[in-house]
Coordinates of C-alpha atoms in Angstrom, one line a residue:
X1 CA 35.2 -23.1 19.3
X2 CA 32.2 -21.8 23.1
X3 CA 32.4 -24.2 25.9
X4 CA 28.6 -23.3 26.6
X5 CA 25.4 -21.4 26.1
X6 CA 22.8 -19.9 27.6
X7 CA 20.4 -19.6 25.5
X8 CA 17.0 -17.2 25.1
X9 CA 18.0 -16.7 29.0
X10 CA 15.9 -14.1 31.0
X11 CA 19.1 -11.7 32.2
X12 CA 20.0 -9.0 34.9
X13 CA 23.5 -7.5 34.1
X14 CA 24.5 -6.3 37.7
X15 CA 23.7 -3.0 36.2
X16 CA 20.3 -1.9 37.8
X17 CA 19.5 -1.9 34.8
X18 CA 16.1 -4.0 32.9
X19 CA 16.0 -7.0 32.0
X20 CA 16.5 -8.5 29.1
X21 CA 16.5 -11.7 27.0
X22 CA 19.9 -13.1 25.0
X23 CA 22.0 -15.9 24.5
X24 CA 25.2 -15.7 26.5
X25 CA 28.5 -17.4 24.9
X26 CA 30.9 -18.5 27.2
X27 CA 34.4 -19.4 26.5
X28 CA 37.2 -20.0 28.4
X29 CA 36.6 -18.8 31.4
X30 CA 34.9 -15.1 30.1
X31 CA 31.9 -14.0 28.5
X32 CA 32.3 -14.4 24.8
X33 CA 29.2 -12.5 23.7
X34 CA 25.6 -11.9 24.0
X35 CA 23.0 -12.0 20.8
X36 CA 19.5 -11.8 20.0
X37 CA 17.7 -14.6 21.9
X38 CA 17.5 -17.7 20.7
X39 CA 19.5 -17.2 17.5
X40 CA 22.6 -19.3 18.7
X41 CA 24.2 -21.9 16.9
X42 CA 26.9 -24.4 16.2
X43 CA 29.0 -26.6 18.9
X44 CA 28.9 -25.4 22.5
X45 CA 26.8 -27.5 25.9
X46 CA 22.6 -25.7 25.8
X47 CA 21.5 -24.4 29.3
X48 CA 18.0 -23.1 28.4
X49 CA 16.3 -22.3 31.7
X50 CA 13.0 -20.5 30.9
X51 CA 11.6 -18.3 33.8
X52 CA 14.9 -18.1 35.8
X53 CA 18.0 -15.4 35.3
X54 CA 21.0 -14.6 34.6
X55 CA 23.0 -12.6 37.3
X56 CA 26.9 -11.9 38.0
X57 CA 28.0 -14.2 40.6
X58 CA 27.1 -12.9 43.9
X59 CA 29.8 -10.7 45.6
X60 CA 30.3 -11.0 49.5
X61 CA 31.5 -8.5 50.9
X62 CA 32.6 -8.7 54.4
X63 CA 33.5 -12.5 54.7
X64 CA 34.9 -14.6 57.1
X65 CA 36.6 -17.4 54.8
X66 CA 40.0 -16.9 55.7
X67 CA 41.0 -20.6 56.5
X68 CA 37.7 -21.4 55.7
X69 CA 38.0 -21.5 52.2
X70 CA 41.8 -23.5 53.6
X71 CA 40.2 -25.8 55.5
X72 CA 37.7 -26.7 52.7
X73 CA 38.2 -25.0 49.5
X74 CA 34.8 -26.6 48.1
X75 CA 33.1 -24.0 50.3
X76 CA 29.2 -25.5 49.9
X77 CA 27.9 -22.8 52.2
X78 CA 28.4 -20.1 50.1
X79 CA 29.0 -20.9 46.5
X80 CA 25.8 -22.7 47.1
X81 CA 23.8 -19.4 47.5
X82 CA 25.2 -18.0 44.5
X83 CA 28.6 -15.9 46.4
X84 CA 31.4 -16.6 43.5
X85 CA 33.2 -14.2 45.5
X86 CA 34.3 -12.9 49.2
X87 CA 36.2 -10.7 51.2
X88 CA 38.5 -11.7 54.0
X89 CA 40.7 -10.1 56.6
X90 CA 37.3 -8.7 58.6
X91 CA 36.8 -6.3 61.7
X92 CA 40.6 -6.0 61.7
X93 CA 41.5 -10.0 62.6
X94 CA 42.7 -12.2 60.0
X95 CA 46.7 -13.7 59.4
X96 CA 48.4 -11.7 57.4
X97 CA 50.9 -9.6 57.5
X98 CA 52.0 -12.2 60.5
X99 CA 55.0 -13.1 62.1
X100 CA 55.1 -16.2 65.3
X101 CA 54.4 -15.2 68.2
X102 CA 51.1 -12.8 67.1
X103 CA 50.2 -15.9 65.1
X104 CA 50.4 -18.3 68.7
X105 CA 48.0 -15.1 69.7
X106 CA 45.3 -14.9 67.0
X107 CA 45.2 -18.5 66.5
X108 CA 43.2 -18.8 70.0
X109 CA 42.1 -15.1 70.2
X110 CA 39.9 -16.0 67.3
X111 CA 38.9 -19.2 66.6
X112 CA 35.7 -18.2 67.1
X113 CA 35.3 -17.1 64.0
X114 CA 37.7 -19.2 62.1
X115 CA 38.1 -22.0 63.6
X116 CA 42.2 -23.5 65.4
X117 CA 42.9 -26.1 63.4
X118 CA 45.9 -27.9 64.1
X119 CA 47.2 -29.6 60.9
X120 CA 46.4 -26.5 59.0
X121 CA 49.9 -25.6 57.3
X122 CA 50.0 -21.8 58.2
X123 CA 53.2 -21.2 56.2
X124 CA 52.1 -18.2 55.0
X125 CA 54.0 -14.8 56.7
X126 CA 53.1 -12.1 53.7
X127 CA 49.8 -11.1 52.4
X128 CA 50.7 -11.6 49.4
X129 CA 52.3 -14.9 50.9
X130 CA 48.4 -16.0 52.2
X131 CA 47.1 -14.8 48.0
X132 CA 49.1 -17.2 46.3
X133 CA 48.0 -19.9 49.1
X134 CA 44.8 -19.2 48.0
X135 CA 45.8 -19.4 45.1
X136 CA 46.2 -22.7 45.1
X137 CA 42.6 -24.5 45.1
X138 CA 40.0 -22.1 45.9
X139 CA 35.5 -22.0 44.8
X140 CA 34.8 -18.7 44.5
X141 CA 37.8 -16.0 44.0
X142 CA 38.2 -14.4 46.9
X143 CA 39.9 -10.3 47.5
X144 CA 41.2 -10.0 51.3
X145 CA 41.3 -6.2 53.5
X146 CA 44.7 -6.3 55.3
X147 CA 43.5 -6.1 59.3
X148 CA 44.7 -3.5 61.3
X149 CA 44.3 -5.5 64.5
X150 CA 46.6 -7.7 63.2
X151 CA 48.9 -4.9 62.3
X152 CA 48.9 -3.3 65.6
X153 CA 49.4 -7.3 67.0
X154 CA 52.5 -7.6 64.9
X155 CA 53.8 -4.0 65.6
X156 CA 53.0 -2.3 69.5
X157 CA 51.5 -6.0 71.0
X158 CA 47.7 -6.9 73.2
X159 CA 48.3 -3.9 75.0
X160 CA 46.1 -0.9 75.8
X161 CA 48.2 1.7 75.3
X162 CA 49.2 4.3 72.8
X163 CA 51.4 3.3 69.3
X164 CA 54.9 5.1 69.4
X165 CA 55.9 7.2 66.4
X166 CA 58.5 5.1 64.9
X167 CA 55.4 1.9 65.8
X168 CA 53.3 3.6 63.7
X169 CA 56.0 4.5 61.2
X170 CA 56.5 0.6 61.5
X171 CA 52.2 -0.7 60.6
X172 CA 52.4 2.0 57.8
X173 CA 55.2 0.2 55.9
X174 CA 53.7 -2.8 57.3
X175 CA 50.4 -1.7 55.7
X176 CA 51.7 -0.7 51.9
X177 CA 53.2 -4.2 51.6
X178 CA 50.2 -5.9 52.3
X179 CA 48.4 -3.7 49.6
X180 CA 51.0 -3.4 47.1
X181 CA 51.0 -7.6 47.4
X182 CA 47.3 -6.8 45.8
X183 CA 45.2 -6.4 49.2
X184 CA 41.8 -4.2 48.6
X185 CA 41.8 -2.3 51.2
X186 CA 43.0 -2.0 55.8
X187 CA 39.1 -3.3 57.6
X188 CA 39.5 -2.6 61.9
X189 CA 37.2 -4.2 64.8
X190 CA 37.1 -1.6 66.6
X191 CA 35.2 -3.5 69.7
X192 CA 38.4 -6.1 69.2
X193 CA 41.4 -6.2 70.9
X194 CA 44.4 -5.5 69.9
X195 CA 42.5 -3.3 67.4
X196 CA 40.1 -1.3 69.8
X197 CA 43.0 0.4 71.9
X198 CA 44.1 2.4 68.8
X199 CA 43.3 6.0 68.7
X200 CA 41.3 8.5 65.6
X201 CA 45.2 10.1 64.6
X202 CA 46.5 6.3 64.4
X203 CA 43.1 6.0 62.2
X204 CA 44.4 8.5 60.3
X205 CA 48.5 7.5 59.2
X206 CA 47.2 4.2 58.6
X207 CA 43.8 6.0 56.5
X208 CA 46.5 7.9 54.6
X209 CA 48.4 4.9 52.9
X210 CA 45.6 3.0 52.4
X211 CA 44.1 6.5 50.3
X212 CA 47.5 7.0 48.3
X213 CA 47.2 2.8 47.4
X214 CA 43.7 3.6 46.0
X215 CA 41.8 0.8 48.4
X216 CA 39.6 1.5 51.0
X217 CA 38.6 1.3 55.1
X218 CA 36.4 -1.1 55.7
X219 CA 35.4 -0.6 59.9
X220 CA 34.5 -2.1 62.4
X221 CA 33.4 1.4 63.9
X222 CA 33.7 0.9 67.7
X223 CA 30.2 1.0 68.5
X224 CA 26.7 -0.4 67.0
X225 CA 25.4 0.5 70.5
X226 CA 25.8 3.1 72.7
X227 CA 27.4 5.7 71.1
X228 CA 26.7 4.4 67.4
X229 CA 25.8 7.9 65.7
X230 CA 29.2 9.0 67.6
X231 CA 31.2 5.6 66.2
X232 CA 29.5 6.6 63.2
X233 CA 30.9 9.4 62.9
X234 CA 34.5 9.9 63.9
X235 CA 34.4 6.8 60.8
X236 CA 33.2 9.6 58.8
X237 CA 34.9 12.3 59.7
X238 CA 38.7 10.0 58.8
X239 CA 37.2 9.6 55.4
X240 CA 36.7 13.8 55.5
X241 CA 40.7 14.1 57.1
X242 CA 42.5 11.6 55.0
X243 CA 40.2 10.9 51.4
X244 CA 40.2 7.6 52.5
X245 CA 37.0 6.0 50.6
X246 CA 34.6 4.3 53.5
X247 CA 32.9 1.6 53.7
X248 CA 31.4 1.0 56.5
X249 CA 30.7 -3.1 57.2
X250 CA 27.9 -4.8 58.8
X251 CA 26.3 -1.0 59.3
X252 CA 23.5 -1.4 61.5
X253 CA 22.0 0.5 64.2
X254 CA 21.4 -2.3 67.0
X255 CA 19.8 -2.2 70.6
X256 CA 16.9 -1.1 72.2
X257 CA 18.9 3.0 72.5
X258 CA 18.3 3.0 68.8
X259 CA 14.9 1.2 67.7
X260 CA 13.8 3.1 64.4
X261 CA 17.6 5.9 64.1
X262 CA 18.7 4.6 61.2
X263 CA 17.2 7.5 59.3
X264 CA 19.7 9.8 61.7
X265 CA 22.7 7.6 60.7
X266 CA 21.9 7.3 56.8
X267 CA 21.5 11.8 57.7
X268 CA 24.7 11.7 58.8
X269 CA 26.1 9.9 55.7
X270 CA 24.0 12.3 53.3
X271 CA 25.9 14.8 54.4
X272 CA 29.3 13.6 54.1
X273 CA 28.4 12.3 50.9
X274 CA 27.6 15.8 49.7
X275 CA 30.6 16.7 50.7
X276 CA 32.2 14.5 48.5
X277 CA 33.2 11.6 50.4
X278 CA 33.3 8.4 49.3
X279 CA 31.0 6.0 51.6
X280 CA 29.4 3.0 51.3
X281 CA 28.7 0.1 53.5
X282 CA 27.8 -3.5 53.7
X283 CA 24.2 -4.9 55.8
X284 CA 23.0 -8.8 56.2
X285 CA 19.4 -9.0 55.7
X286 CA 18.3 -11.1 59.5
X287 CA 17.5 -9.4 62.8
X288 CA 20.8 -10.5 65.7
X289 CA 23.6 -10.8 65.5
X290 CA 27.5 -13.1 65.5
X291 CA 30.4 -12.7 67.0
X292 CA 32.0 -14.1 70.6
X293 CA 31.3 -14.5 73.9
X294 CA 34.8 -13.6 74.6
X295 CA 34.4 -9.9 72.8
X296 CA 32.0 -9.2 76.0
X297 CA 34.1 -8.4 77.8
X298 CA 35.4 -4.8 78.2
X299 CA 38.1 -3.9 76.3
X300 CA 41.0 -3.6 79.7
X301 CA 39.8 -7.5 80.7
X302 CA 41.6 -8.8 77.5
X303 CA 44.7 -6.1 77.1
X304 CA 48.0 -8.5 76.8
X305 CA 46.3 -11.7 74.3
X306 CA 44.0 -14.9 75.8
X307 CA 46.2 -15.6 78.3
X308 CA 45.8 -12.6 80.3
X309 CA 42.7 -13.0 79.3
X310 CA 41.6 -16.4 81.4
X311 CA 44.3 -14.9 84.2
X312 CA 41.9 -12.3 85.2
X313 CA 39.0 -14.3 84.9
X314 CA 39.7 -16.3 87.9
X315 CA 41.1 -13.4 90.0
X316 CA 38.6 -12.2 92.4
X317 CA 38.8 -8.9 92.2
X318 CA 39.3 -8.2 88.4
X319 CA 36.4 -10.9 88.3
X320 CA 34.2 -8.6 90.3
X321 CA 35.3 -6.0 88.1
X322 CA 34.8 -6.9 84.6
X323 CA 31.1 -8.5 85.8
X324 CA 30.2 -4.9 87.3
X325 CA 31.4 -3.6 83.6
X326 CA 28.8 -5.9 81.7
X327 CA 25.7 -6.2 84.0
X328 CA 26.1 -2.1 85.2
X329 CA 28.6 0.4 83.8
X330 CA 28.0 -1.3 79.9
X331 CA 30.9 -3.3 78.7
X332 CA 33.2 -0.9 76.0
X333 CA 32.8 -4.9 74.1
X334 CA 29.3 -5.0 73.6
X335 CA 29.4 -1.6 72.6
X336 CA 28.8 0.1 75.8
X337 CA 25.4 -1.4 76.3
X338 CA 24.8 -3.8 79.8
X339 CA 24.4 -7.4 78.4
X340 CA 21.4 -8.9 78.3
X341 CA 21.9 -12.1 78.7
X342 CA 18.4 -13.5 77.1
X343 CA 19.4 -12.6 73.8
X344 CA 23.1 -14.1 74.1
X345 CA 22.3 -17.8 72.4
X346 CA 25.2 -19.7 72.7
X347 CA 25.9 -20.7 68.8
X348 CA 29.2 -23.2 69.3
X349 CA 31.8 -23.7 71.4
X350 CA 35.4 -25.6 71.0
X351 CA 35.3 -27.6 74.4
X352 CA 32.8 -30.5 73.4
X353 CA 31.9 -31.4 76.6
X354 CA 29.9 -28.0 76.7
X355 CA 27.9 -28.9 73.4
X356 CA 24.6 -28.9 75.1
X357 CA 24.2 -25.9 75.3
X358 CA 24.6 -24.8 72.3
X359 CA 20.9 -22.8 70.6
X360 CA 20.5 -22.0 74.6
X361 CA 21.1 -18.7 76.0
X362 CA 22.8 -17.6 78.9
X363 CA 19.8 -16.5 81.1
X364 CA 18.9 -20.1 80.0
X365 CA 21.3 -22.0 81.2
X366 CA 21.6 -19.3 84.4
X367 CA 18.0 -20.4 85.4
X368 CA 19.0 -24.3 84.3
X369 CA 21.5 -24.0 86.6
X370 CA 20.3 -21.8 89.6
X371 CA 24.1 -19.8 88.4
X372 CA 23.9 -15.9 88.2
X373 CA 24.3 -15.5 84.3
X374 CA 27.2 -13.5 84.8
X375 CA 28.6 -16.5 86.4
X376 CA 27.7 -18.6 83.4
X377 CA 29.6 -16.3 81.3
X378 CA 32.6 -16.4 83.5
X379 CA 32.8 -20.5 83.7
X380 CA 32.1 -20.6 79.5
X381 CA 34.8 -18.3 78.6
X382 CA 37.2 -20.5 81.0
X383 CA 35.6 -23.7 80.3
X384 CA 35.8 -22.8 76.0
X385 CA 39.0 -21.2 76.7
X386 CA 37.3 -18.0 75.1
X387 CA 36.6 -19.7 71.7
X388 CA 33.0 -19.9 72.6
X389 CA 31.3 -18.3 69.5
X390 CA 27.3 -16.3 70.0
X391 CA 24.2 -15.0 68.2
X392 CA 23.3 -11.5 69.9
X393 CA 19.1 -11.2 69.5
X394 CA 19.5 -7.2 69.8
X395 CA 18.7 -6.2 65.9
X396 CA 15.5 -4.3 64.7
X397 CA 13.1 -4.7 61.8
X398 CA 12.8 -1.7 60.6
X399 CA 16.9 0.0 60.8
X400 CA 17.3 -3.4 58.5
X401 CA 15.7 -2.4 55.3
X402 CA 16.5 1.5 56.2
X403 CA 19.7 0.5 55.8
X404 CA 19.4 -1.8 52.4
X405 CA 17.3 0.6 50.6
X406 CA 21.1 2.7 51.0
X407 CA 22.0 4.0 47.7
X408 CA 24.6 2.9 48.6
X409 CA 24.3 -0.3 49.6
X410 CA 25.7 -4.0 49.2
X411 CA 25.4 -7.2 50.8
X412 CA 27.5 -9.0 53.8
X413 CA 27.2 -12.3 55.6
X414 CA 29.3 -11.2 57.9
X415 CA 29.0 -14.9 58.0
X416 CA 30.5 -17.8 60.8
X417 CA 30.8 -20.8 59.5
X418 CA 32.7 -22.6 63.5
X419 CA 30.5 -24.4 65.1
X420 CA 27.2 -26.7 65.5
X421 CA 24.8 -23.8 66.0
X422 CA 25.9 -21.5 64.0
X423 CA 24.0 -17.7 62.3
X424 CA 21.6 -18.9 59.4
X425 CA 23.2 -16.2 56.8
X426 CA 26.3 -18.8 57.1
X427 CA 23.8 -20.8 53.7
X428 CA 20.9 -17.9 53.1
X429 CA 22.2 -14.0 53.4
X430 CA 21.8 -13.6 49.5
X431 CA 18.8 -16.0 48.6
X432 CA 17.4 -14.3 51.6
X433 CA 17.7 -10.3 50.5
X434 CA 15.8 -11.8 46.3
X435 CA 13.4 -13.9 48.2
X436 CA 12.0 -12.4 51.5
X437 CA 13.4 -8.5 50.7
X438 CA 12.6 -8.8 46.9
X439 CA 10.3 -11.1 45.8
X440 CA 7.4 -11.0 49.5
X441 CA 8.3 -7.9 51.4
X442 CA 8.9 -5.5 47.7
X443 CA 12.0 -3.7 49.7
X444 CA 14.3 -3.3 46.5
X445 CA 13.1 -4.3 42.7
X446 CA 15.3 -7.5 41.3
X447 CA 17.5 -6.1 39.1
X448 CA 18.3 -3.2 42.4
X449 CA 18.8 -5.4 44.2
X450 CA 21.5 -7.8 41.9
X451 CA 23.4 -4.4 41.4
X452 CA 23.7 -4.0 45.1
X453 CA 24.7 -7.9 45.2
X454 CA 27.1 -7.7 42.1
X455 CA 27.9 -4.1 40.5
X456 CA 28.3 -2.3 42.9
X457 CA 30.7 -4.1 46.0
X458 CA 32.2 -4.5 41.8
X459 CA 32.9 -1.5 41.5
X460 CA 34.4 -0.7 45.3
X461 CA 36.2 -3.3 44.6
X462 CA 37.7 -1.9 41.9
X463 CA 37.2 -5.3 39.9
X464 CA 36.7 -3.9 36.1
X465 CA 36.3 -7.5 34.6
X466 CA 33.3 -8.9 36.7
X467 CA 30.0 -8.1 38.7
X468 CA 28.5 -7.8 34.8
X469 CA 27.2 -9.6 32.5
X470 CA 28.9 -8.3 29.7
X471 CA 30.7 -9.2 27.0
X472 CA 34.6 -10.1 28.1
X473 CA 34.1 -10.0 32.4
X474 CA 34.9 -13.2 33.9
X475 CA 32.0 -15.5 34.2
X476 CA 31.1 -15.6 36.9
X477 CA 27.8 -15.8 37.2
X478 CA 24.5 -17.7 38.6
X479 CA 21.4 -19.0 37.1
X480 CA 18.9 -17.8 39.1
X481 CA 13.9 -18.5 40.2
X482 CA 13.1 -15.0 41.5
X483 CA 9.2 -17.0 41.9
X484 CA 11.5 -19.6 44.2
X485 CA 14.4 -18.3 45.5
X486 CA 14.8 -19.1 49.2
X487 CA 17.2 -19.0 52.3
X488 CA 15.6 -22.5 54.1
X489 CA 18.4 -21.8 56.5
X490 CA 16.9 -21.2 60.4
X491 CA 18.4 -20.8 63.6
X492 CA 17.2 -23.8 64.9
X493 CA 18.0 -26.2 61.4
X494 CA 20.8 -23.4 60.3
X495 CA 23.0 -25.8 58.1
X496 CA 20.4 -26.0 55.0
X497 CA 21.0 -24.8 51.2
X498 CA 19.1 -22.3 49.7
X499 CA 16.1 -23.1 47.3
X500 CA 16.3 -21.8 43.6
X501 CA 19.6 -21.8 42.9
X502 CA 20.6 -23.4 39.7
X503 CA 24.3 -23.7 37.8
X504 CA 26.7 -21.6 39.5
X505 CA 30.4 -20.1 37.5
X506 CA 33.2 -19.4 39.0
X507 CA 35.6 -18.6 36.1
X508 CA 33.3 -19.7 33.5
X509 CA 33.5 -23.9 35.2
X510 CA 30.9 -24.6 36.5
X511 CA 30.9 -25.1 40.9
X512 CA 27.4 -25.8 41.8
X513 CA 25.3 -27.8 38.4
X514 CA 21.2 -28.6 39.0
X515 CA 21.7 -27.8 42.8
X516 CA 25.3 -29.3 43.5
X517 CA 28.4 -28.9 43.2
X518 CA 31.2 -29.9 41.2
X519 CA 33.6 -30.3 42.9
X520 CA 35.7 -27.5 40.3
X521 CA 37.3 -25.5 42.4
X522 CA 37.8 -22.1 40.0
X523 CA 38.9 -19.3 41.5
X524 CA 41.3 -17.9 42.7
X525 CA 42.6 -14.5 44.2
X526 CA 41.4 -11.1 43.6
X527 CA 44.4 -8.6 44.1
X528 CA 43.6 -5.3 43.2
X529 CA 43.8 -4.1 40.2
X530 CA 46.2 -1.2 39.9
X531 CA 50.3 -1.1 39.9
X532 CA 52.3 1.0 42.9
X533 CA 49.9 3.9 44.6
X534 CA 47.2 6.7 43.2
X535 CA 47.7 9.8 42.7
X536 CA 45.6 11.8 45.5

């Protein structure tokens, strides 16, 4: 018996090919058949939706839901926008593999990304155990990247120094173990401590392991501002040297120094591809970025972890040195540029006494209080124990459009789900692609954009049974109206459900039905679909 039939429906199958009409049969979580439109007869739940399109579920190539999947497994902000798979473990910092001391540091350091829930049982330690924990009940599927900064924290610690040969050997062992347990690759956060302390040779030693296992390297590079092209070139050279597939995560050219320079970046990629390098990238369709306020600190100030950073802020001489870096020299934590305080908007705080600052820029807070912006910066860091999240208004529309048209482009929300006023990409990324950039602006065609958001990322993840509307494939599906799909989340009111998405299925179960959540925990951890090492 067939469970469900989408009858006489427009199908965009995720390949980039033209849409067509058909009946799509779902049976036991999979697409069992696609037949001529209107030919189905028999027992099944039948859905007919004239004017709507059935497509593969969207794959978010850059998600920060590592704890949110566990604390709020219904995951409504993401599944309501049609996301059926997320890639987590991003930017070099996440919670596996881990031990007790490094977990204590990480929970504080990235509380601004994921919160720091006191009642969550952090009983896992390995990548495999974390994936098993996800399998206990989540709504979308999730794939995991081994975080390079966490490896360094585990083995080297928080200090700014080169790793020794035995330490690199141990990081390679832990990375291989994580890949063997199902991780799809490795991430890095090279403007975040302690991952940013790794030199190119250390990264190359790890990328060699990723290449052996057939995974990919997803670096947050050393700069998206001053020196951005050089930072991208470093990562591309790693791909050349190691044979590792490269996925440039939240690829962009930000800050005033990079206005209109996307063609130079894309030329670097095209040249490397011509040499045989396997390079893809993801972006979010917005101009502002989002991170933690503490990320603006220079790397030397974060050496040793959160307590050491707070102690430096309280030391008058070191505080003055930090102020000089962020205001005059350009902090490496702020991508080598001086901090423009009018672009730094507070989006979330852990300390409720600071709630009144949410939505304001540091420059506005400074003006209201008659305090220099850098002193507001220090005050917020100290009072919120480094947990403050921010929006950085530093992007350029011409760069965003040029990069999303690249043939290796995919969608990634880079969404932080904590805070009172998170970036609207947490609720609107994928509808914004299909509404604003496809229907309204025509930057991409609809079939092409669906390919960017489904089939292409499935290929990067080596998901051989997802990302397509094909017989035999998992029934991760989204039904949307291309005439009305729209992101409604704004910077002023970011927690707003998108319009135009009627149904979302994960593994054949409705997780969104008629626009409302069903409560079905239909997702699972998607482990790398190869056994043992790849032949390279």
